[in-house]
JSON list of C-alpha atoms in Angstrom, two decimals:
[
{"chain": "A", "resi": 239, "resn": "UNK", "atom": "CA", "xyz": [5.56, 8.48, -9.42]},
{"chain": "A", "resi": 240, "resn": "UNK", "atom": "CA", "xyz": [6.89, 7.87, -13.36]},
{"chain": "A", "resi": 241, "resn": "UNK", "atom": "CA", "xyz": [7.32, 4.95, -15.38]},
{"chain": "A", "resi": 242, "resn": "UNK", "atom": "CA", "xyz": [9.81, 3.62, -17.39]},
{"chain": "A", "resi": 243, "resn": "UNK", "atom": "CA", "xyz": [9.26, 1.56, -20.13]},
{"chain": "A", "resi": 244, "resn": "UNK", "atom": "CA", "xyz": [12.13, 0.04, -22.69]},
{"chain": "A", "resi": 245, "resn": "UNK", "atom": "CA", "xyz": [11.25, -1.88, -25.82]},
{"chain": "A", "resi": 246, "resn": "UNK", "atom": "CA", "xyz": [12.73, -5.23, -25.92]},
{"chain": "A", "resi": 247, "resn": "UNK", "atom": "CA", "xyz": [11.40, -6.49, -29.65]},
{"chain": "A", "resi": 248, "resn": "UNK", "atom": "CA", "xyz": [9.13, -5.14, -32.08]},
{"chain": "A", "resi": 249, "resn": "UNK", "atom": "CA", "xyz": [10.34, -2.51, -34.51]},
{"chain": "A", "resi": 250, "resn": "UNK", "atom": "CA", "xyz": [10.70, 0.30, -32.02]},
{"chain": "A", "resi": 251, "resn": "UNK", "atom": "CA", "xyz": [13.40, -2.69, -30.19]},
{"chain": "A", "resi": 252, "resn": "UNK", "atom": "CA", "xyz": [15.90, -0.60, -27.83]},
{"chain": "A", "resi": 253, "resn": "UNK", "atom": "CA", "xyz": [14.23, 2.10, -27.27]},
{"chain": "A", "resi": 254, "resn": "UNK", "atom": "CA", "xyz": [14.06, 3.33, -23.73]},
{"chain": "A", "resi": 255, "resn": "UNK", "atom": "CA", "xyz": [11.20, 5.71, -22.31]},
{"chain": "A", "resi": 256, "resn": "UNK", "atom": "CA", "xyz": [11.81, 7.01, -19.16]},
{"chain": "A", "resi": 257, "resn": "UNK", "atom": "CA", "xyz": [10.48, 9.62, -16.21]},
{"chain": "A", "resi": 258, "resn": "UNK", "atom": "CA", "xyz": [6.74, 9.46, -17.89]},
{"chain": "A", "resi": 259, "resn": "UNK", "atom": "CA", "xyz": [4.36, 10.92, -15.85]},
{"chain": "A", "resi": 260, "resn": "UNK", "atom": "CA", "xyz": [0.48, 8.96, -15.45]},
{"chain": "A", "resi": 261, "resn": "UNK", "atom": "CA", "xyz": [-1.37, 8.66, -16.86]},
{"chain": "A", "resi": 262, "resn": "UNK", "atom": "CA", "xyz": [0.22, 6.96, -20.07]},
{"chain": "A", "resi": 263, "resn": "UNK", "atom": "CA", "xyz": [-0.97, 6.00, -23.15]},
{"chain": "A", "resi": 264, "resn": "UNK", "atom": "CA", "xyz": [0.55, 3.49, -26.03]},
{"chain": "A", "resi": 265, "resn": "UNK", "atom": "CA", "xyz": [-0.77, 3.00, -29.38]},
{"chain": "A", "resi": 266, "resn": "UNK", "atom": "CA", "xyz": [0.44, 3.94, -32.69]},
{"chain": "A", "resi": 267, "resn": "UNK", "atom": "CA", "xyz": [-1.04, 7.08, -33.50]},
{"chain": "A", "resi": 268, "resn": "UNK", "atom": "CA", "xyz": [-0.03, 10.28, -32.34]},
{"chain": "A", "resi": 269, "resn": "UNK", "atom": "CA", "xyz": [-1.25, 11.85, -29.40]},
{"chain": "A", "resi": 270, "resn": "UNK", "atom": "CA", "xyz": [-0.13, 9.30, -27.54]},
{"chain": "A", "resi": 271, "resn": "UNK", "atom": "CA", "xyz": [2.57, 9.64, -24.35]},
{"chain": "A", "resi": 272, "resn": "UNK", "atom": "CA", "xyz": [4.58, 6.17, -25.94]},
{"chain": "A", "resi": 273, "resn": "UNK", "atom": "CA", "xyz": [4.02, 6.06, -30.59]},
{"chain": "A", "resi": 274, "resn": "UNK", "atom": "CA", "xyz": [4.62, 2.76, -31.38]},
{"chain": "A", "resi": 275, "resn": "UNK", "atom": "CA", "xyz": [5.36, 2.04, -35.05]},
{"chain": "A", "resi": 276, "resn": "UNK", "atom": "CA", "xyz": [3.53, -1.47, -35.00]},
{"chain": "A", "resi": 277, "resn": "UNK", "atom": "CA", "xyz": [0.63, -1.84, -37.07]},
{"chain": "A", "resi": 278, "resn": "UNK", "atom": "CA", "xyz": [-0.73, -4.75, -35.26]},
{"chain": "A", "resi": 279, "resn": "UNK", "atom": "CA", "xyz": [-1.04, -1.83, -32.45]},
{"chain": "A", "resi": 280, "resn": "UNK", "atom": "CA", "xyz": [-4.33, -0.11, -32.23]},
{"chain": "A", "resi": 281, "resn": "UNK", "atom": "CA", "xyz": [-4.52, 3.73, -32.27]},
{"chain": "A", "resi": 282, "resn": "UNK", "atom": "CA", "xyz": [-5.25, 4.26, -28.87]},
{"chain": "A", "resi": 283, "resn": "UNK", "atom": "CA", "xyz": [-3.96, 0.75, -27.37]},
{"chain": "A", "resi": 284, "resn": "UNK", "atom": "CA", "xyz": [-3.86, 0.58, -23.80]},
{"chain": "A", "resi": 285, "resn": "UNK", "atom": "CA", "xyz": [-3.73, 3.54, -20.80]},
{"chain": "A", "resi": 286, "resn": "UNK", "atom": "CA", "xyz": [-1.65, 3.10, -17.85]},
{"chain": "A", "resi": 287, "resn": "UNK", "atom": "CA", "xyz": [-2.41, 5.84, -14.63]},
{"chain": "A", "resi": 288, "resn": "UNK", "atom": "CA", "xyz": [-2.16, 5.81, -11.10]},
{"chain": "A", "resi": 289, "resn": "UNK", "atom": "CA", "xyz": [-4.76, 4.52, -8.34]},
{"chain": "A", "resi": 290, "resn": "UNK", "atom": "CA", "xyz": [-4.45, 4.30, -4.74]},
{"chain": "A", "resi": 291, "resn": "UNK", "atom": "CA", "xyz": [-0.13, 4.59, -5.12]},
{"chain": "A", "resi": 292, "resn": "UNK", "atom": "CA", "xyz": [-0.55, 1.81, -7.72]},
{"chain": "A", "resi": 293, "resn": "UNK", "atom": "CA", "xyz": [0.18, 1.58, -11.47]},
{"chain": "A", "resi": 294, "resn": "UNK", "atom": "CA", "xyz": [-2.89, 0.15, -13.43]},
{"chain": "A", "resi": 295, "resn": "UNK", "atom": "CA", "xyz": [-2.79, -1.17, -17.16]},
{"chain": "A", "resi": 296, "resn": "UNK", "atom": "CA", "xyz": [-6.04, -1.10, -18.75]},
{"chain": "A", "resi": 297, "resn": "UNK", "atom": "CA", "xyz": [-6.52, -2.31, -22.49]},
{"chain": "A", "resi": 298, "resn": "UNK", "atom": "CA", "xyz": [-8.61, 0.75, -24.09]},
{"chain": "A", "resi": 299, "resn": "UNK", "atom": "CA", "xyz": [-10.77, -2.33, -26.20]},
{"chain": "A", "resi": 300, "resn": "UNK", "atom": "CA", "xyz": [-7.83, -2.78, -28.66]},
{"chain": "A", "resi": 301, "resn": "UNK", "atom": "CA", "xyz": [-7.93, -4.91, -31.71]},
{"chain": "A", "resi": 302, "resn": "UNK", "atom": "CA", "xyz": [-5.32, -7.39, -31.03]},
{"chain": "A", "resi": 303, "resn": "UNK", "atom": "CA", "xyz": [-5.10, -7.63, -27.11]},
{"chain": "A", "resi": 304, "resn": "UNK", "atom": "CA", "xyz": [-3.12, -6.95, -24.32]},
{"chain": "A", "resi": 305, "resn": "UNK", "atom": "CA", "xyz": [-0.58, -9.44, -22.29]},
{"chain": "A", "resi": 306, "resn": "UNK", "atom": "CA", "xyz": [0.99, -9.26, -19.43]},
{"chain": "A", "resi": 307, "resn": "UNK", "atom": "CA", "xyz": [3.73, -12.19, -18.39]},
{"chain": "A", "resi": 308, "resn": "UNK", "atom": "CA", "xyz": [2.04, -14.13, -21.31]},
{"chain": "A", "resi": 309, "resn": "UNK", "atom": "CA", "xyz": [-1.09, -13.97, -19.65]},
{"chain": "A", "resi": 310, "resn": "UNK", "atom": "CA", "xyz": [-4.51, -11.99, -21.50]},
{"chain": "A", "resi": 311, "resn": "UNK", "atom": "CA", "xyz": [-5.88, -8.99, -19.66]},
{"chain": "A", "resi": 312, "resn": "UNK", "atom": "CA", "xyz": [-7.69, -5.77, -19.65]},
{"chain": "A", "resi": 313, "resn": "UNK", "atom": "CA", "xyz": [-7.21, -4.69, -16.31]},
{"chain": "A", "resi": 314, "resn": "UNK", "atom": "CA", "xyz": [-3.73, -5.25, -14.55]},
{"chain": "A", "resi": 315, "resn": "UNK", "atom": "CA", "xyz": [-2.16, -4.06, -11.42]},
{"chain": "A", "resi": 316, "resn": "UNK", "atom": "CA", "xyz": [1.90, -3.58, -13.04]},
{"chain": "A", "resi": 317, "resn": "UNK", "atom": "CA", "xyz": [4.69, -4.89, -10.50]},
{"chain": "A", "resi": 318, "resn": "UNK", "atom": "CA", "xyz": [8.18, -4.04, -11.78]},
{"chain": "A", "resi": 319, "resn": "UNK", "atom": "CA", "xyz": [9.73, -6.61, -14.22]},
{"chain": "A", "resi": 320, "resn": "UNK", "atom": "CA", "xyz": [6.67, -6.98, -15.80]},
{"chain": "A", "resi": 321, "resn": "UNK", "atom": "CA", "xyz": [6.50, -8.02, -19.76]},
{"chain": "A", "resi": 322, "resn": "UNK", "atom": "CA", "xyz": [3.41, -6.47, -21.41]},
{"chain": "A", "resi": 323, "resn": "UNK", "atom": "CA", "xyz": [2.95, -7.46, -25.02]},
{"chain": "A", "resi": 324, "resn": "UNK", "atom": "CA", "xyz": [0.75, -5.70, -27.40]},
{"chain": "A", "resi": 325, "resn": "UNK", "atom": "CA", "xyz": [1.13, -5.85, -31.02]},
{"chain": "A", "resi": 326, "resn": "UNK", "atom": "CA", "xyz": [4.59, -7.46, -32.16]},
{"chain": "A", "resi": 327, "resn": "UNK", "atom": "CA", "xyz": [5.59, -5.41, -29.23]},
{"chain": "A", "resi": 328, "resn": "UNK", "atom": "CA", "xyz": [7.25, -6.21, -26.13]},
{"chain": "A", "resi": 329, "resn": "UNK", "atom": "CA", "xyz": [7.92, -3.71, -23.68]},
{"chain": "A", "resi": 330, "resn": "UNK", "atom": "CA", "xyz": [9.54, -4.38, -19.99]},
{"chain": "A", "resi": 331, "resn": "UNK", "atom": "CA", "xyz": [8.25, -2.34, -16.68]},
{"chain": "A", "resi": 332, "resn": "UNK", "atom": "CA", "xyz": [10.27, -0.15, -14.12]},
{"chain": "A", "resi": 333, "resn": "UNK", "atom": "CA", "xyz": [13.74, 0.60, -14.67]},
{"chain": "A", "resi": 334, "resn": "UNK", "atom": "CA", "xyz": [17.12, -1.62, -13.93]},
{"chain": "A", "resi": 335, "resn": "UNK", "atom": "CA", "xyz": [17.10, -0.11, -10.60]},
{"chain": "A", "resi": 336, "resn": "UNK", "atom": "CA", "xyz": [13.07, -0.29, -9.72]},
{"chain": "A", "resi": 337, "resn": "UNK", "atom": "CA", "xyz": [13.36, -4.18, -11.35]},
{"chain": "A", "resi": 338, "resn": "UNK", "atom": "CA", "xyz": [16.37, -4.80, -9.27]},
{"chain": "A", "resi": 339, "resn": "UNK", "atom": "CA", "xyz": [14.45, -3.54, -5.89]},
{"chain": "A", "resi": 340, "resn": "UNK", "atom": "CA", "xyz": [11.60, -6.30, -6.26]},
{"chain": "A", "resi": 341, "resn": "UNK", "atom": "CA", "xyz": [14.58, -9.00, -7.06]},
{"chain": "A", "resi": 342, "resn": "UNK", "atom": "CA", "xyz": [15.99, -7.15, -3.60]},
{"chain": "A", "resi": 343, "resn": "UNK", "atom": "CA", "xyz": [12.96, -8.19, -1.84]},
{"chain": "A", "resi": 344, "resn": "UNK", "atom": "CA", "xyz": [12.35, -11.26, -3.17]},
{"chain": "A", "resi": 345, "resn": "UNK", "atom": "CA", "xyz": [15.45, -12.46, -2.52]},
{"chain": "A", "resi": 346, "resn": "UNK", "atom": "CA", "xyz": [15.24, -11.48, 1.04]},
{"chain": "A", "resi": 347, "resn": "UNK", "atom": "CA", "xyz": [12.36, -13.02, 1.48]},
{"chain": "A", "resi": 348, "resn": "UNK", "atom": "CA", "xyz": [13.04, -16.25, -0.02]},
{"chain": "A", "resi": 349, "resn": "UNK", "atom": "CA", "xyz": [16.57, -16.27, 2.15]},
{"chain": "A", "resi": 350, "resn": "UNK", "atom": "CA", "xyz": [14.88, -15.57, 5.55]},
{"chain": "A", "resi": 351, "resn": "UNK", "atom": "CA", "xyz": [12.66, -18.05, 4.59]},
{"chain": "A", "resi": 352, "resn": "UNK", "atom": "CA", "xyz": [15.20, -20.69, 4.33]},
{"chain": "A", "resi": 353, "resn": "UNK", "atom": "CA", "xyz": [17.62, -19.01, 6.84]},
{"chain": "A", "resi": 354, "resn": "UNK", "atom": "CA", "xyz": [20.38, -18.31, 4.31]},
{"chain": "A", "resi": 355, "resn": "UNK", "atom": "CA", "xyz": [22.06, -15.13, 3.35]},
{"chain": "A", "resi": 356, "resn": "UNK", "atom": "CA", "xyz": [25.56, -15.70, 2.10]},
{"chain": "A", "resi": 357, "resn": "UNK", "atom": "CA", "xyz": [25.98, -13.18, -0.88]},
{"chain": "A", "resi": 358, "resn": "UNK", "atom": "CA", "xyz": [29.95, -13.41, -0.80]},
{"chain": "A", "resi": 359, "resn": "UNK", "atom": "CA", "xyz": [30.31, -15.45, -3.72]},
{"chain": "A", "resi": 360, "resn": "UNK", "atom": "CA", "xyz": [28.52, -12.67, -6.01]},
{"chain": "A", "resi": 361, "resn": "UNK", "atom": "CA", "xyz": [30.09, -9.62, -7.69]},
{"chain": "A", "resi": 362, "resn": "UNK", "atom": "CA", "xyz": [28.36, -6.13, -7.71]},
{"chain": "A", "resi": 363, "resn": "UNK", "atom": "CA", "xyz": [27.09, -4.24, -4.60]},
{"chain": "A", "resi": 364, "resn": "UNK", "atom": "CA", "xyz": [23.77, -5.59, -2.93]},
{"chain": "A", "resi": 365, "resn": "UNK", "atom": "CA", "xyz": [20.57, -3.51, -4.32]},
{"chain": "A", "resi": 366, "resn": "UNK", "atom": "CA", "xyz": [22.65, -3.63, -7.97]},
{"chain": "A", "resi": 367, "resn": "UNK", "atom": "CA", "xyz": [20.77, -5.50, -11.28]},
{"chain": "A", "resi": 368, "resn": "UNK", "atom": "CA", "xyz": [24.03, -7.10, -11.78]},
{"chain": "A", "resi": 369, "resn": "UNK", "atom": "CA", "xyz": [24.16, -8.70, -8.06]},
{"chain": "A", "resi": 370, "resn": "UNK", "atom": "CA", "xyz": [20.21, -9.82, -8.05]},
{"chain": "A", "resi": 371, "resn": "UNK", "atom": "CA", "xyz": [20.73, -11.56, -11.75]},
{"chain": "A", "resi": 372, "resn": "UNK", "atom": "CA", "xyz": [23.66, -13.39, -10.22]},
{"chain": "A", "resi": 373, "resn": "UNK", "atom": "CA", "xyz": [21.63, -14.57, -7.30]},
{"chain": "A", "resi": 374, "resn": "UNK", "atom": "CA", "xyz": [19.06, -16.40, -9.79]},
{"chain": "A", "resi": 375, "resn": "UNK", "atom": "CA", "xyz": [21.30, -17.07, -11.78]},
{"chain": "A", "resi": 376, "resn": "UNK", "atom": "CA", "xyz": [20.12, -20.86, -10.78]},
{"chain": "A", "resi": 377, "resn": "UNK", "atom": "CA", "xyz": [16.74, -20.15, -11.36]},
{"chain": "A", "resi": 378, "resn": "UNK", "atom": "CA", "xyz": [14.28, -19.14, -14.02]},
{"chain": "A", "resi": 379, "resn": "UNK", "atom": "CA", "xyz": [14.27, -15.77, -13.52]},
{"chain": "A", "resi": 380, "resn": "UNK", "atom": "CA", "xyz": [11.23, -15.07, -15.41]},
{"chain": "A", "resi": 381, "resn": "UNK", "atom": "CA", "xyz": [9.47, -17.26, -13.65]},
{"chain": "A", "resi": 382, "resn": "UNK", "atom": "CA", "xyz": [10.61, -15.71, -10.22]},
{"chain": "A", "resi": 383, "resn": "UNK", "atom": "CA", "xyz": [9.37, -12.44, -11.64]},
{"chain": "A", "resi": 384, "resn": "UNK", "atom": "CA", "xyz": [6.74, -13.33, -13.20]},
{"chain": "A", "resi": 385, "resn": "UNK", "atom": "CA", "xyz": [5.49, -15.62, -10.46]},
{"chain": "A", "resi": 386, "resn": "UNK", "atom": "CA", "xyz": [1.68, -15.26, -9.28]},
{"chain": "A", "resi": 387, "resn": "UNK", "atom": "CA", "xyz": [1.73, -13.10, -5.73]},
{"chain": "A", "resi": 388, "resn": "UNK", "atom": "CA", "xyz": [-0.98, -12.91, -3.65]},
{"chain": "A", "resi": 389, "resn": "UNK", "atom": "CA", "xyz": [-2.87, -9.76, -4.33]},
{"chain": "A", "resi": 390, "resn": "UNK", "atom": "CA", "xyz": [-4.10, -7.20, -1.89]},
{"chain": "A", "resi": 391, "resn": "UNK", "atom": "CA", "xyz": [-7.40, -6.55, -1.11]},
{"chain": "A", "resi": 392, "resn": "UNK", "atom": "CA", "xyz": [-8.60, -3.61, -2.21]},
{"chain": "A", "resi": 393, "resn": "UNK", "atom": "CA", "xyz": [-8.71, -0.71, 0.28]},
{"chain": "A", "resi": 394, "resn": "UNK", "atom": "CA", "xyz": [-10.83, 2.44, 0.64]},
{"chain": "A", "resi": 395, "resn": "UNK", "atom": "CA", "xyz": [-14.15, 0.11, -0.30]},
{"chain": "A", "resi": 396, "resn": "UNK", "atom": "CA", "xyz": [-17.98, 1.17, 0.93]},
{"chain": "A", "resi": 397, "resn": "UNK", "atom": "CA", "xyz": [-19.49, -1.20, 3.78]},
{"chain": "A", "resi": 398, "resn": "UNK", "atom": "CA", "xyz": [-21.39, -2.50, 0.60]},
{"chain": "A", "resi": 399, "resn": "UNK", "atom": "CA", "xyz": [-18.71, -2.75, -1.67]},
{"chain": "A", "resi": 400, "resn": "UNK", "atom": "CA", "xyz": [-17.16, -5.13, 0.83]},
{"chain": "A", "resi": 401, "resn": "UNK", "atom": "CA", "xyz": [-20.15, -7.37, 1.17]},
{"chain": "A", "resi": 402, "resn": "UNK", "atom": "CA", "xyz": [-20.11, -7.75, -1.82]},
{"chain": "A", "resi": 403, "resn": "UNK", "atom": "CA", "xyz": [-16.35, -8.80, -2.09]},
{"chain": "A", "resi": 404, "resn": "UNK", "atom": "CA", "xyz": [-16.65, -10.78, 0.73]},
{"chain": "A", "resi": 405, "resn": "UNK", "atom": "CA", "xyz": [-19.88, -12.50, -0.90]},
{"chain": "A", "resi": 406, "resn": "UNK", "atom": "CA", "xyz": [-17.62, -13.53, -4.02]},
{"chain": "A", "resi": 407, "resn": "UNK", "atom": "CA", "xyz": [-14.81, -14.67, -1.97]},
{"chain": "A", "resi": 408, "resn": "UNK", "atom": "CA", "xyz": [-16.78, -17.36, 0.32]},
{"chain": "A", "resi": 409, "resn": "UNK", "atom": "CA", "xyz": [-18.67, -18.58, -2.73]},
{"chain": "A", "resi": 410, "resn": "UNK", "atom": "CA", "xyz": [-15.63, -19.59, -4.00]},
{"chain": "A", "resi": 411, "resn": "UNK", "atom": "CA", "xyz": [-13.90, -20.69, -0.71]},
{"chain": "A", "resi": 412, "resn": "UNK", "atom": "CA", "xyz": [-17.16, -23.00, -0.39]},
{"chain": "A", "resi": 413, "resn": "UNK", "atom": "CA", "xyz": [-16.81, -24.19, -3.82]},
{"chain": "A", "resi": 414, "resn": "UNK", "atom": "CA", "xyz": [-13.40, -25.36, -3.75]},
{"chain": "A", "resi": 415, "resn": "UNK", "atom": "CA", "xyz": [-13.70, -26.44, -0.30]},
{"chain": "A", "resi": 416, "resn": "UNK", "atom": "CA", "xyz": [-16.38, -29.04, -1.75]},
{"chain": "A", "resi": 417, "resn": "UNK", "atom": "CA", "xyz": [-14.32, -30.08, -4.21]},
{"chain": "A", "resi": 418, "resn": "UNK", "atom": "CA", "xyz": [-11.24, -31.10, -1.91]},
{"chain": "A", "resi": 419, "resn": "UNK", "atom": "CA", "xyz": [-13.44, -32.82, 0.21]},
{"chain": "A", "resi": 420, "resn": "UNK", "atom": "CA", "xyz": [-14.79, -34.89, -2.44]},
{"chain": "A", "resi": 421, "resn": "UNK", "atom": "CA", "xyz": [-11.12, -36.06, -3.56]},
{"chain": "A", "resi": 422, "resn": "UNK", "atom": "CA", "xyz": [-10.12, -39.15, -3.34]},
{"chain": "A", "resi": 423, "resn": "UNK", "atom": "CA", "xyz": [-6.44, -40.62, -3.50]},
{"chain": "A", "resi": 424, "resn": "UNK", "atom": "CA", "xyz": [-5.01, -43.52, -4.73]},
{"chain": "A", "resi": 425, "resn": "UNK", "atom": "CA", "xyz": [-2.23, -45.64, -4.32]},
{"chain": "A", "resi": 426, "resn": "UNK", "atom": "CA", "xyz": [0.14, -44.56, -1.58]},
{"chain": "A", "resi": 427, "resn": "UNK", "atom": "CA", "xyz": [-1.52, -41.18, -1.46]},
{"chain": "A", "resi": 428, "resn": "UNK", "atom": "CA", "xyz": [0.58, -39.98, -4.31]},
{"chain": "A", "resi": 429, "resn": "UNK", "atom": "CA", "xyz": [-2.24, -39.08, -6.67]},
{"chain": "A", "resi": 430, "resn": "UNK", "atom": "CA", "xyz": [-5.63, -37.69, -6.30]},
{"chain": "A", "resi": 431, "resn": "UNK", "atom": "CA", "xyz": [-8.80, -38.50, -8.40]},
{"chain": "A", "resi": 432, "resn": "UNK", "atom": "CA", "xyz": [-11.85, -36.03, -9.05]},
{"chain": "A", "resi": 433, "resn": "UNK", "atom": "CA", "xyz": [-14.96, -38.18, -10.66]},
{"chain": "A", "resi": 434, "resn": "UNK", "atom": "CA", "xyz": [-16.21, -36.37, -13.58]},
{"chain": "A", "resi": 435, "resn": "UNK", "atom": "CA", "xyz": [-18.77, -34.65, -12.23]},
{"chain": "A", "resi": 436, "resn": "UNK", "atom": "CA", "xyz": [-16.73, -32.83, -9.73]},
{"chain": "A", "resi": 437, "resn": "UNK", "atom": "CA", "xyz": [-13.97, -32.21, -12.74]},
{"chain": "A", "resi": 438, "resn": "UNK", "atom": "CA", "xyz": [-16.92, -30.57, -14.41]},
{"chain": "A", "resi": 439, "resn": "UNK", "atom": "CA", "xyz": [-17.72, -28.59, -11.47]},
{"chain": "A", "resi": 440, "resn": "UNK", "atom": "CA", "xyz": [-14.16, -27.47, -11.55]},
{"chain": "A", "resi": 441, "resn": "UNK", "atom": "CA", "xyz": [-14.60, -26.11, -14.92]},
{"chain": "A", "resi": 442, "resn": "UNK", "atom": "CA", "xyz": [-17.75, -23.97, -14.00]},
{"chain": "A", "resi": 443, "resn": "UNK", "atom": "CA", "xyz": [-16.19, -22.49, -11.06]},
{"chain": "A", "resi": 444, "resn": "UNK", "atom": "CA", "xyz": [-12.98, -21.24, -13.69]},
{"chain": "A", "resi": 445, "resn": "UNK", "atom": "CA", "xyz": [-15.80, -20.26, -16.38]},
{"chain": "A", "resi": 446, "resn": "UNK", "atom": "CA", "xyz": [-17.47, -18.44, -13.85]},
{"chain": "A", "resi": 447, "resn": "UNK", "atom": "CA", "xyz": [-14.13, -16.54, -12.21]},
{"chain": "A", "resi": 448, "resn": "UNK", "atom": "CA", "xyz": [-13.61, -15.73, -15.82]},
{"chain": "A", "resi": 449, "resn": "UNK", "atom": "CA", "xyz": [-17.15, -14.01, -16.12]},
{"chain": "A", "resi": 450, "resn": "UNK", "atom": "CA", "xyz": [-16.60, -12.13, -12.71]},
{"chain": "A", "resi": 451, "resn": "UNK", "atom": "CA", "xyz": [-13.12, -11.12, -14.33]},
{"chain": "A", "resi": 452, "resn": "UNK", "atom": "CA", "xyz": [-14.20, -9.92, -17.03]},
{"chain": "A", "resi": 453, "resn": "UNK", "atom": "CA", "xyz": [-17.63, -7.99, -15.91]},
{"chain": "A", "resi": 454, "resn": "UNK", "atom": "CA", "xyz": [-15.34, -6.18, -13.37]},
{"chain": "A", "resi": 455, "resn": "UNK", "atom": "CA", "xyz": [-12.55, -5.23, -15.82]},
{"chain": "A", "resi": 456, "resn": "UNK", "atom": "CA", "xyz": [-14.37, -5.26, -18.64]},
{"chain": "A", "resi": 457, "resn": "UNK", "atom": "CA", "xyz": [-14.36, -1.66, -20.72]},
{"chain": "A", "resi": 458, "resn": "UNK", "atom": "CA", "xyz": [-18.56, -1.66, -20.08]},
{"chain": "A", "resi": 459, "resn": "UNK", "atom": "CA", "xyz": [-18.35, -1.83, -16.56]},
{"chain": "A", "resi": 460, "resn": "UNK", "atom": "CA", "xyz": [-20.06, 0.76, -14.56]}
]
């Protein structure tokens, strides 16, 4: 498995970086697999390497941050076509053909969903960038990249590794499952009212998924 990484703004801006080998590191110093020359990039910035067949970001405690599709993180499973900004930096994930794969897929799925698949009216041969930009072309295709997916559970996990996963999970399904129940709607059924309490109970939950997040991706963790 390599990655390809191409610089779409910051001062390094059209540079490609192709057929790197895991694991990766970015930063500005040298020593590292991709030099930025960004001073708003820590020395040692972030590491990407391979887990399980998967790519994984992880932000090595860096001044300024890491984002990926906008969003802050430290740990991050990468799916082609995504943006990861560090620095004044942007860089884009997988190459045109790996990118144009997932639009491949996505667009499959989406068209068996609805039971269309006319590509006639596009130009460029199926599996091409070219032909899987055209088929968005009525979309936001950032958004359709970028787009939240439901994540996989995580495999290869102890019997009490699991527990405890599945411990998380239905404290949270329990949680939110209170909190629909306790909806009420108004009008025609068009709009839904939490009382405040609930609202603040909705809060907590987030502020809590935010401590789990960051305990288990945190650069302390065990």
């Amino acid at each position: 498995m390599t990655i390809t990484l191409r610089v779409l703004d910051g001062a390094d801006r059209g540079r490609v970086f192709g057929e790197l080998s895991p694991p990766v590191t970015i930063g500005r110093e040298e020593g590292n697999s991709l030099q930025l020359n960004d001073e708003r990039v820590s020395r040692f910035h972030l590491k990407i390497q391979e887990d399980h067949e998967k790519l994984v970001l992880t932000d090595l405690e860096s001044t300024n941050g890491t984002k990926v599709n906008g969003e802050d993180i430290q740990l991050r499973i990468l799916r082609f076509g995504d943006m990861i900004t560090l620095g004044r930096s942007v860089l884009l994930f997988g190459s045109r053909d790996e990118i144009a794969g997932r639009l491949a897929e996505m667009r499959k799925s989406g068209a068996a969903a609805r039971g269309t698949l006319d590509p006639s009216h596009l130009k460029g041969q199926p599996g091409s960038l070219d032909f899987d930009l055209q088929w968005e072309e009525g979309d936001d295709l950032q958004a359709t990249l970028h787009a939240l997916e439901p994540p996989e559970l995580p495999d290869r996990m102890s019997p009490g590794q699991a527990a405890q996963l599945a411990e998380l999970i239905e404290y949270v399904h329990i949680r939110i499952r209170n909190l629909i129940d306790s909806v009420e709607t108004e009008g025609k059924g068009e709009q839904v009212k939490l009382d405040l309490r609930q609202w603040q109970s909705l809060l907590d939950l987030q502020g809590r998924l935010a401590e789990y997040l960051r305990a288990v991706s945190g650069p302390n963790r065990d």
